[in-house]
Coordinates of C-alpha atoms in Angstrom, one line a residue:
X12 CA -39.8 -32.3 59.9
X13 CA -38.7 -32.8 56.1
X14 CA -35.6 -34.3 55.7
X15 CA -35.4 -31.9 52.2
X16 CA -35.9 -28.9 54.3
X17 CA -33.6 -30.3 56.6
X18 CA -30.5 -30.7 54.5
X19 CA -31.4 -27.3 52.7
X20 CA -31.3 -25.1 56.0
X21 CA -27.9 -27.2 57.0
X22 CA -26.7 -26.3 53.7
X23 CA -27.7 -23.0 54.1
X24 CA -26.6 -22.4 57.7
X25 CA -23.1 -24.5 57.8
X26 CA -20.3 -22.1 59.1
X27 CA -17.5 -23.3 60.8
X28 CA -15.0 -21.2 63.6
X29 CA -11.6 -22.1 64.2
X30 CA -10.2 -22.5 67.6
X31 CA -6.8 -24.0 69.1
X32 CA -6.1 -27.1 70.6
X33 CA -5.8 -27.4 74.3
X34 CA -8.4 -28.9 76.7
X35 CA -10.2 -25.8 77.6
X36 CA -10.3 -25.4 73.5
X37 CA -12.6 -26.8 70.7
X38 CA -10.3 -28.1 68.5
X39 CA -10.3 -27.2 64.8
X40 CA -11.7 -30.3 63.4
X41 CA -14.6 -32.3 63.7
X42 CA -15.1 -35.2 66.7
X43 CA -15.2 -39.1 64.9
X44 CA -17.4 -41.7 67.1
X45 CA -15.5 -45.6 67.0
X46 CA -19.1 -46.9 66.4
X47 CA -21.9 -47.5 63.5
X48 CA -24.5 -44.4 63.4
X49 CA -27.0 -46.2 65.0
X50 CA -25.0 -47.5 68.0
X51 CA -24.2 -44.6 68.6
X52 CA -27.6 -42.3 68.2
X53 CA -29.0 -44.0 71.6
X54 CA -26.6 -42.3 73.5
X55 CA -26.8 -38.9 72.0
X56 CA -30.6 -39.1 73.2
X57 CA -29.6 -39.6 76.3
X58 CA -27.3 -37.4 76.5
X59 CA -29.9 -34.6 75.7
X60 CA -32.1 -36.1 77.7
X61 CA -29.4 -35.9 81.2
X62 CA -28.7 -32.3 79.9
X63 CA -32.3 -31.3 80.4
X64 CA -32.5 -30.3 76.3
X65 CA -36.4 -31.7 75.8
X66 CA -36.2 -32.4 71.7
X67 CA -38.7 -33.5 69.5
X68 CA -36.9 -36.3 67.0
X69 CA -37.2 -37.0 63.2
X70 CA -36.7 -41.1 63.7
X71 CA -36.1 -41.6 60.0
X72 CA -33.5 -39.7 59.1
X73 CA -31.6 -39.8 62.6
X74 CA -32.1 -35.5 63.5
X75 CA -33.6 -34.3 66.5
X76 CA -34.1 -30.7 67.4
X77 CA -34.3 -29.3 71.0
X78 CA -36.5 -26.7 72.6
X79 CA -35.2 -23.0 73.0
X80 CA -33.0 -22.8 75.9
X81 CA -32.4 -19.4 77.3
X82 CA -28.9 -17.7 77.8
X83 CA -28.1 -17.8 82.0
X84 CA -31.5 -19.7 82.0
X85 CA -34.0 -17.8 84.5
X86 CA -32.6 -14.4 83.9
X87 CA -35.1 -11.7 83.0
X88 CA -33.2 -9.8 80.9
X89 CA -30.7 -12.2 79.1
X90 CA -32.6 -11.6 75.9
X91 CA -30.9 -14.9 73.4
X92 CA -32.4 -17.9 73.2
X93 CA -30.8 -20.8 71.6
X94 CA -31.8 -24.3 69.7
X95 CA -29.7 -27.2 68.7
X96 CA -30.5 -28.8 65.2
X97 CA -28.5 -32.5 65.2
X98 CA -27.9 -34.4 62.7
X99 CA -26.5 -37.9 62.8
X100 CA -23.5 -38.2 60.0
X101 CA -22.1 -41.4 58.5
X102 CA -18.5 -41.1 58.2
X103 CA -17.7 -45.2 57.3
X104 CA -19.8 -48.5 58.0
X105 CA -18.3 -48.5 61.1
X106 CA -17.6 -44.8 62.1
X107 CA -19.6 -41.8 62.5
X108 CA -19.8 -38.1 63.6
X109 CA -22.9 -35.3 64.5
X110 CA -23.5 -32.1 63.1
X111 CA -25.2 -29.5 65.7
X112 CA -26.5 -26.2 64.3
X113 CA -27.2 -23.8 66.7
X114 CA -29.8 -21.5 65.8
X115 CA -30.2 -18.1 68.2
X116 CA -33.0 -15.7 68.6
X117 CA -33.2 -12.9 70.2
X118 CA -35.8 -10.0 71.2
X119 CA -33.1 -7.6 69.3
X120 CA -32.6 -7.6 65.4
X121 CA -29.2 -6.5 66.1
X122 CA -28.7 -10.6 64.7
X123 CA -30.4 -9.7 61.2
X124 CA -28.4 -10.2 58.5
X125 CA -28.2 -7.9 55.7
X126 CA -31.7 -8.8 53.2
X127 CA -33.1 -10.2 56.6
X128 CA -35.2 -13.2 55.6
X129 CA -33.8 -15.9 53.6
X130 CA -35.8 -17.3 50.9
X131 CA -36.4 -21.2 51.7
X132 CA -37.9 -21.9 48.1
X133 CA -40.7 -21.6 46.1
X134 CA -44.5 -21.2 46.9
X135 CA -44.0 -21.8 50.1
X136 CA -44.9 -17.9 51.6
X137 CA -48.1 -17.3 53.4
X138 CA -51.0 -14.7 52.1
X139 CA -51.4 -13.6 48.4
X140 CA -48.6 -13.2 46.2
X141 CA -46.1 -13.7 49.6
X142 CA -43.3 -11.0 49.7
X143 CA -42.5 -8.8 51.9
X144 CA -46.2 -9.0 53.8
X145 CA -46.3 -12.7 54.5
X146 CA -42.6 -14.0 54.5
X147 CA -42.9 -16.6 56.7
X148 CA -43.3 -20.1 55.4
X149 CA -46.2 -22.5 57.1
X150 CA -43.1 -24.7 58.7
X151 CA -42.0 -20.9 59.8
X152 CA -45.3 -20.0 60.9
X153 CA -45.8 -23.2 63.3
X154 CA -42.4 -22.9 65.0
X155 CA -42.7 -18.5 65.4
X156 CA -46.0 -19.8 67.5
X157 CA -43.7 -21.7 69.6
X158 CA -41.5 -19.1 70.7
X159 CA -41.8 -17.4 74.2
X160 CA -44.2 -14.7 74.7
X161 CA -44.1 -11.4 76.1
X162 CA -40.7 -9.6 76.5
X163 CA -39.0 -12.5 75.4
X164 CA -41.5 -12.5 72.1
X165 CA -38.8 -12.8 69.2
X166 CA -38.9 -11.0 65.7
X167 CA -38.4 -13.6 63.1
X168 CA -35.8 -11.9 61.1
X169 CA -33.6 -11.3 64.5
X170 CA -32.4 -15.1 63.4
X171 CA -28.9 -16.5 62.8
X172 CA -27.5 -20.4 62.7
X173 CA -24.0 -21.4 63.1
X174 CA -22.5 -25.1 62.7
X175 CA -21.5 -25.5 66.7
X176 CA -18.3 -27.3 67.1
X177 CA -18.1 -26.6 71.0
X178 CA -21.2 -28.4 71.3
X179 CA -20.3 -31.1 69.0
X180 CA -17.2 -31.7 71.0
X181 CA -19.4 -31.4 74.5
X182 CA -21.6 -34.5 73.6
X183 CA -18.8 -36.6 72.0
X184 CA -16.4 -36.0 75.3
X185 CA -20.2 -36.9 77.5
X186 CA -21.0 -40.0 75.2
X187 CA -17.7 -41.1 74.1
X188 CA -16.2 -43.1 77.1
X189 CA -20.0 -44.2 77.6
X190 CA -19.5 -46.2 73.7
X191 CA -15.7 -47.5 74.7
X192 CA -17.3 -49.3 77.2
X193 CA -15.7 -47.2 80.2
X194 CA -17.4 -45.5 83.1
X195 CA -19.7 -42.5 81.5
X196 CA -18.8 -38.8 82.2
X197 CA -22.2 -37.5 81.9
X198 CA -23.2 -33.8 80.5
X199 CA -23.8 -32.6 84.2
X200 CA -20.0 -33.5 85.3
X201 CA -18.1 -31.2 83.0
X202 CA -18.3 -28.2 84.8
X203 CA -16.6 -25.9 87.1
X204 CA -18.5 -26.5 90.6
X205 CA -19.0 -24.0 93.6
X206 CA -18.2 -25.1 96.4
X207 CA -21.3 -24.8 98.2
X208 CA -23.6 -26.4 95.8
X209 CA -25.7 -29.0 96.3
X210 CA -25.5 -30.9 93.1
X211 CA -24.1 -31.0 89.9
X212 CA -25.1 -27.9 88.0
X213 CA -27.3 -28.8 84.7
X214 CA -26.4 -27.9 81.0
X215 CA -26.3 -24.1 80.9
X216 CA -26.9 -22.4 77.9
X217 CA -24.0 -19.8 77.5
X218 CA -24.8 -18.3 73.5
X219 CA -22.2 -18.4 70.9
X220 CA -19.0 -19.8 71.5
X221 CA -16.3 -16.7 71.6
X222 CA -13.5 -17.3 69.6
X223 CA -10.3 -18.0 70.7
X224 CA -11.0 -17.0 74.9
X225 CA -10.8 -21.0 76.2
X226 CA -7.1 -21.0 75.1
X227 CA -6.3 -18.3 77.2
X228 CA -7.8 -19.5 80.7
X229 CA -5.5 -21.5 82.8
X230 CA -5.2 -21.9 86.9
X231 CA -3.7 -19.0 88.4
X232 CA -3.8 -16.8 85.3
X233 CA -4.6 -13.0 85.0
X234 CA -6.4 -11.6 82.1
X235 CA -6.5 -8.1 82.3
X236 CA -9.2 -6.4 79.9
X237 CA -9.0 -2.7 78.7
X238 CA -12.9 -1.2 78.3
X239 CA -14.2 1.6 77.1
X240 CA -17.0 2.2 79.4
X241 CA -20.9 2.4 79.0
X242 CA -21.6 0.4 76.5
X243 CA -24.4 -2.7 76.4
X244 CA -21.9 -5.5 75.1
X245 CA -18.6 -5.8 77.0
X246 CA -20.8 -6.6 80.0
X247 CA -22.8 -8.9 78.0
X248 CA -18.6 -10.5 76.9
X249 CA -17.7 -10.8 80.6
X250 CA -21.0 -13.0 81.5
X251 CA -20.7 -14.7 78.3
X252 CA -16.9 -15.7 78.7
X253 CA -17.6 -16.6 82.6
X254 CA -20.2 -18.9 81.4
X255 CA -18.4 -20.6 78.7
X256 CA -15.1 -21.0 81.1
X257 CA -17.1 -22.5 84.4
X258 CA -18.8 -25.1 82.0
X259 CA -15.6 -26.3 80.5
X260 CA -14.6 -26.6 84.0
X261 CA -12.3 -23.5 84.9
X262 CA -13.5 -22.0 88.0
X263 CA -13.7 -18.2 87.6
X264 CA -13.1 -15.1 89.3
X265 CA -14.1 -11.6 87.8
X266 CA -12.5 -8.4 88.9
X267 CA -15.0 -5.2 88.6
X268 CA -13.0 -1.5 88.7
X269 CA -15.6 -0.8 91.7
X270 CA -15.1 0.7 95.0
X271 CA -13.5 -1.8 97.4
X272 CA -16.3 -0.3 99.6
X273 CA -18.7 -2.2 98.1
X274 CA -16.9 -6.2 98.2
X275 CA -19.6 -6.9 100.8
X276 CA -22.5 -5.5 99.1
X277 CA -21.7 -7.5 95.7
X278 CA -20.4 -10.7 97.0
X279 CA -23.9 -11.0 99.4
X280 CA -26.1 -10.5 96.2
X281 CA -23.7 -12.8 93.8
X282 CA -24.5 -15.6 96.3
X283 CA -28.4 -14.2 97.1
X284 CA -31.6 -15.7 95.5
X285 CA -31.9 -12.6 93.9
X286 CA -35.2 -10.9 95.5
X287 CA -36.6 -7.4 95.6
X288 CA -34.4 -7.2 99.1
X289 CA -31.3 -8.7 97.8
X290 CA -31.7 -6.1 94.9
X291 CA -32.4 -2.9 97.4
X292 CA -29.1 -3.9 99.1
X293 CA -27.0 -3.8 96.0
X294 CA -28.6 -0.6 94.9
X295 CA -28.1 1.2 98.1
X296 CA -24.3 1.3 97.3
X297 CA -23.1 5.5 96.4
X298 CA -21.8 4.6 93.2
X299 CA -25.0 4.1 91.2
X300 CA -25.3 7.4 91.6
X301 CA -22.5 9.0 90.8
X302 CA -22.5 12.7 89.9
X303 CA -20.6 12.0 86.8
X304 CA -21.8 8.2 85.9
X305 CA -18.8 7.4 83.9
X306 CA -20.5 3.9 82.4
X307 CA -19.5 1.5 85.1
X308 CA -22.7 1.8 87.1
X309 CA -24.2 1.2 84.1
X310 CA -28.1 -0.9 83.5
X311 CA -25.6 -3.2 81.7
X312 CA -23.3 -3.8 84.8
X313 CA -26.5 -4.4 86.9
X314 CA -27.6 -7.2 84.5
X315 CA -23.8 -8.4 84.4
X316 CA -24.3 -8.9 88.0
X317 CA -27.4 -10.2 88.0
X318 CA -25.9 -13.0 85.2
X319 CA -23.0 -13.9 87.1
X320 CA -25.8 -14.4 89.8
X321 CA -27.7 -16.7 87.9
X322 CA -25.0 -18.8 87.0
X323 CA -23.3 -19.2 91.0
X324 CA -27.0 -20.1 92.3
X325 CA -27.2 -22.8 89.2
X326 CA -24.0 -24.2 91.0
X327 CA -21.2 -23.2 89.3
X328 CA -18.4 -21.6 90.8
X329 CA -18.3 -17.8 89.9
X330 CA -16.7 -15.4 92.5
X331 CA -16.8 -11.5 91.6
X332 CA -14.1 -8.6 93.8
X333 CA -14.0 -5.4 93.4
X334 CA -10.7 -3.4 93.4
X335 CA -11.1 0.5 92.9
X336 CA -9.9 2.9 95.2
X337 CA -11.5 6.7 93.8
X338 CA -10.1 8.5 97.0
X339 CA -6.9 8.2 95.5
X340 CA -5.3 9.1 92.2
X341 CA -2.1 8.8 90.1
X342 CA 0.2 6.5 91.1
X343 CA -1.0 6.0 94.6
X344 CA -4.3 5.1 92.8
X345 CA -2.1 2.7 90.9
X346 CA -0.2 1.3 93.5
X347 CA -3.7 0.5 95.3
X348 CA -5.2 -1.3 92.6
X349 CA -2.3 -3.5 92.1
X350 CA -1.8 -4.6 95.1
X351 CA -5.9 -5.6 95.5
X352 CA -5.6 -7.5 92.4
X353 CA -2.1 -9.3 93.5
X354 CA -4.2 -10.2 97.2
X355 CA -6.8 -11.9 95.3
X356 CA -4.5 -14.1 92.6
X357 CA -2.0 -15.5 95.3
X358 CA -5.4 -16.2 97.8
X359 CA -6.7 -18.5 94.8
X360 CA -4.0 -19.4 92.8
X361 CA -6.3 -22.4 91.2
X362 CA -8.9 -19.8 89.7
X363 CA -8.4 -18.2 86.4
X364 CA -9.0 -14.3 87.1
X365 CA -10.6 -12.1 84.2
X366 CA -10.2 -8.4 85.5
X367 CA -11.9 -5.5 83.5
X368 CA -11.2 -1.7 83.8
X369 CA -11.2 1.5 81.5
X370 CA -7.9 1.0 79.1
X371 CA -5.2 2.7 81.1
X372 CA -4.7 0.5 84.3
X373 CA -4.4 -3.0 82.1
X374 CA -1.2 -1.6 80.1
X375 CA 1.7 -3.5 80.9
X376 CA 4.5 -0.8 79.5
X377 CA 5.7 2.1 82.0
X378 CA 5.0 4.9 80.8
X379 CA 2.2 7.7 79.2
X380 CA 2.4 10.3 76.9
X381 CA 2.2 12.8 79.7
X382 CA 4.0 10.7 82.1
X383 CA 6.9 9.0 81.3
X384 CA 7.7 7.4 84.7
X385 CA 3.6 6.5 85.1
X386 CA 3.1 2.5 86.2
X387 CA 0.0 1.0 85.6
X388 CA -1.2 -2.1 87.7
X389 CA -0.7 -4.4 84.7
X390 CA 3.2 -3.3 84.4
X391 CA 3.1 -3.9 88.4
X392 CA 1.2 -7.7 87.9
X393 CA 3.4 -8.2 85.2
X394 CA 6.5 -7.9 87.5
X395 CA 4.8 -9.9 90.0
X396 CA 2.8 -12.9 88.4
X397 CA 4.0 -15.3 85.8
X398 CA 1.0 -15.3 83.6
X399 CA -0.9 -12.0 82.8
X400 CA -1.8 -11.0 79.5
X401 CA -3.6 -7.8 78.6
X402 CA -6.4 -7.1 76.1
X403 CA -7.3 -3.9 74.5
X404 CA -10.7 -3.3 73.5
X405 CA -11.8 -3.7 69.6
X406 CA -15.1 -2.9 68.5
X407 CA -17.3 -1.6 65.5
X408 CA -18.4 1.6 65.9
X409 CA -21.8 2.5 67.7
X410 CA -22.6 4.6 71.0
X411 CA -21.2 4.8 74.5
X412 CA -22.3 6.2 77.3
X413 CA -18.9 8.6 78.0
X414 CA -18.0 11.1 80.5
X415 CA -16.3 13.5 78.7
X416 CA -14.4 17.4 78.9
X417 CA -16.8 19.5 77.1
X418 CA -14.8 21.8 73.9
X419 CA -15.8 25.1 75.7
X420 CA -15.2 25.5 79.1
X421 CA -13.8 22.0 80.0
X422 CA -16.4 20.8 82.1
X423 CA -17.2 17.4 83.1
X424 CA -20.4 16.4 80.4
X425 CA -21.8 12.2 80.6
X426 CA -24.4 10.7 78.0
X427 CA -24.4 9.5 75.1
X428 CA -22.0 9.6 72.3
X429 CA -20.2 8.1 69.1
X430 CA -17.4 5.5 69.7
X431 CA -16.1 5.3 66.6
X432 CA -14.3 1.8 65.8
X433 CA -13.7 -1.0 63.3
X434 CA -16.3 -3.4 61.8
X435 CA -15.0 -7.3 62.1
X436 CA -18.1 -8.8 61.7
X437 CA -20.9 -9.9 64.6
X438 CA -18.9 -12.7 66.4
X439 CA -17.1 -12.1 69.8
X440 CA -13.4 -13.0 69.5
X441 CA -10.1 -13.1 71.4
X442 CA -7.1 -12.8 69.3
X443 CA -3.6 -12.4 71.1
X444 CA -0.5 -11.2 68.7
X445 CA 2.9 -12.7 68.8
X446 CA 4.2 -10.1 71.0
X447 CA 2.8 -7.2 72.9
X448 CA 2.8 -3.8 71.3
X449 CA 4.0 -1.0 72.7
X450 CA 1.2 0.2 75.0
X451 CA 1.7 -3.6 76.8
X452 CA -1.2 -5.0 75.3
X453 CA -0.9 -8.7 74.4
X454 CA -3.7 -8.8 72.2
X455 CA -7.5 -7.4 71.7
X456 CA -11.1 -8.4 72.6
X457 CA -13.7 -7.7 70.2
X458 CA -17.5 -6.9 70.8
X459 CA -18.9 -6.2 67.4
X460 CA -21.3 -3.0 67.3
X461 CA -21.5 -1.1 70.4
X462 CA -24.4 0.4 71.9
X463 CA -24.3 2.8 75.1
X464 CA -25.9 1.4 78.3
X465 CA -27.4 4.1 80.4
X466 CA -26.7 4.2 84.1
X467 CA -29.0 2.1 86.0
X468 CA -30.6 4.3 88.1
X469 CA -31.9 5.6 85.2
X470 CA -33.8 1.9 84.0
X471 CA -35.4 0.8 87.2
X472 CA -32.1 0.9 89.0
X473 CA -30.9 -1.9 87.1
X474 CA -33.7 -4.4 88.3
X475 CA -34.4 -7.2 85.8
X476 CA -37.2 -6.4 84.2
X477 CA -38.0 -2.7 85.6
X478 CA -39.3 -0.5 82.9
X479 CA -39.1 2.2 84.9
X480 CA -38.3 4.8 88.0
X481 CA -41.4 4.5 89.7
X482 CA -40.3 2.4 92.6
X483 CA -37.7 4.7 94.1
X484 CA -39.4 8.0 93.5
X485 CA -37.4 9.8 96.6
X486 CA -34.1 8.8 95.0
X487 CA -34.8 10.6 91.8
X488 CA -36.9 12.9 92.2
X489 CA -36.0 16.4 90.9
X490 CA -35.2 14.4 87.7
X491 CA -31.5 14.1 87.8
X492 CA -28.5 11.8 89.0
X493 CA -26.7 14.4 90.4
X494 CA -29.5 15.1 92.6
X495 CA -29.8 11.6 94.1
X496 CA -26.8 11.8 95.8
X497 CA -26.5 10.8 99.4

């Protein structure tokens, strides 16, 4: 590596988040090591090294970069990989500090950025003339060769690089006590454990730090998120938050708006291996196929699942329930939600709980337009729990997959349409207002760009990696969901 190109694609890359100041937090500014730079770059390698991050060092100017690591490593269908550039930083003679740039891929150009490629300098394009032909650099060239094949090949433009303080923050926190001369708290210890696992979970790669959500997770806590169904990335939020909180150490539980029927089904595949078997048993359950797939038996849910999978067999300690009751509606429905919700917080009062349903039930004001007197479970939790906060969704617009009252006639139409929203950039965030507003909600959870997710049984049944409908035939034959009803 060139230690030219190096500083120019820091230079290039730096952006900073903010975030508050608390222990699940990143703070806001940047981690100082009590020791000379060299002192202290022997201990980042190891550190690495424990972490199971292979990297491939530039000795001379004190930067190594590690191999790609894949989001909920071993999952089919996470689709982001990550890198970490680091860069060893001399604060004083006798003080120093690391800069880690994470740099993410992905087999989606949903990451491109608005020209796509950036221009690295001069005469340094492959082909003829370069431009828009041969815009990869030789350096380029040689590392796209190194990227995973198949249907985790990446495009090159689908590329984005962040400053990482998180990261920066979880080596100095692993090598820190290790330079003070105390007993070391290796990368492997900082993390929420299950139970029932056999060792210390390795470094998991969860993708880009959301902004903002580590603040909000504490012991006995209830965070109650208002979707809009059917779309690819608040799935993709809940696996990425779960991540990010069971690695700083916060064990998690995550509350699905699915038929209480069905808490045995999803708790046995949650703690399976994840086979062809273990995924026939999930997919048995009636809601998949719904007549009117609202969006929460969506391919995204399945791979949700299968995420939160991948992390509990890693080690970590991820629980998932499931509170819906269907059979029942208005305030009875209400009443019955709460109340399965409430059982679950007081039975594990030392688990942070992140419960998602459409945006009605998390409101924590009595009272709807049509209903004045109308209590929805998170007015009901509210009454009953000290900490519960309630997030409405914020997105920019896209697509959702909606069930919705058609204009003529009033019937009952799902697929596809426009979910029109706001556009606040491409970063997940969590940002929580001084004071509720008058529909209860504390705060909102953004998503960026939304994209509709199809129900499952339309992609393989929501199978990692199934491409399509071939292996269930009898379920869908006649071509329809409706018709696959049992």
């Amino acid at each position: 590596m060139r230690s030219t190109w190096l500083m120019g694609m820091v230079a290039l890359l730096l952006a900073v988040g903010c975030a508050g100041r608390q222990d699940l937090e990143t703070p806001d500014y940047e981690a100082i090591y009590d020791a000379p730079l060299e002192e202290m770059w022997p201990a980042v390698r190891e550190y690495f090294t424990d972490a199971h991050l292979p990297y491939r060092e530039d000795r001379g100017s004190l930067v190594l970069e590690t191999d790609w690591k894949q989001e909920f490593g071993g999952s089919k269908i996470a689709g982001y990989w990550h890198r970490y550039m680091v860069i060893g930083k001399r604060e004083t003679p006798t003080k120093s500090k690391l800069w880690i740039i994470r740099i993410t891929k992905t087999v989606n150009k949903t990451l491109a950025q608005p020209g796509r490629e950036v221009d690295w300098g001069v005469s340094r394009v492959l082909g003829p003339g370069g431009g828009d032909d041969f815009p990869l650099s030789a350096e380029d060239n040689e590392d796209r060769f190194s990227f995973p094949r198949g249907e985790n090949g990446f495009y090159v433009d689908s590329g984005q690089g962040t400053r990482d303080l998180t990261m920066e923050w979880r080596v100095f926190r692993g090598i820190a006590p290790k330079l003070a001369k105390k007993q070391q708290v290796s990368a492997e210890q900082q993390v929420a454990r299950a139970a029932d696992a056999k060792e210390t979970p390795a470094f998991t790669e969860c993708g880009q730090s959301i902004l903002g959500l580590k603040k909000q997770a504490k012991a006995g806590g209830v965070l109650l998120l208002g979707e809009l169904h059917g779309t690819q990335e608040v799935p993709r939020f809940i696996a990425q938050a779960v991540c990010q909180l069971v690695t700083s150490g916060m064990p998690v539980t995550v509350g699905l708006e699915l038929p209480v029927e069905n808490e045995a089904r999803i708790t046995t595949f949650i703690q399976s291996q994840g086979g062809e078997v273990d995924w026939l048993k999930l997919m048995e359950a009636p809601f998949w196929r719904s007549p009117y797939p609202d969006g929460r038996g969506s391919e995204a849910v399945a791979n949700m699942l299968e995420q939160l999978r991948q992390l509990r067999v890693q080690g970590l300690d991820v629980e998932v329930f499931v509170y819906d009751h269907p059979k029942l509606s208005g305030q009875k429905r209400e009443d019955a939600l709460t109340q399965t919700v409430l059982a679950q917080v007081k039975a594990t009062p030392e688990r942070f709980h992140l419960v998602v349903s459409g945006n009605i039930h998390p409101r924590t004001a009595k009272g709807l337009l049509w209903d004045k007197q109308f209590r929805p479970m998170g007015h009901l939790l509210k009454a009953q729990l000290s900490d519960v906060k309630s997030l409405d969704m914020a997105y920019d617009s896209g697509t959702a997959w909606i069930c919705a009252a058609e204009e003529k006639g009033g019937k009952l139409e799902c697929g596809v349409k426009e979910a029109k929203g706001k556009d606040n950039g491409d970063r997940f965030f969590v940002h929580v207002w001084d004071s509720a507003n008058k529909e209860g909600y504390h705060g909102v959870f953004y998503v960026g760009h939304v994209t509709a997710s199809a129900p499952a049984i339309l992609k393989g049944l929501g199978r990692p990696g199934a491409d399509d409908n071939s292996v269930f035939p009898a379920v869908l034959e006649e071509g329809g969901v409706a018709s696959a009803r049992r």
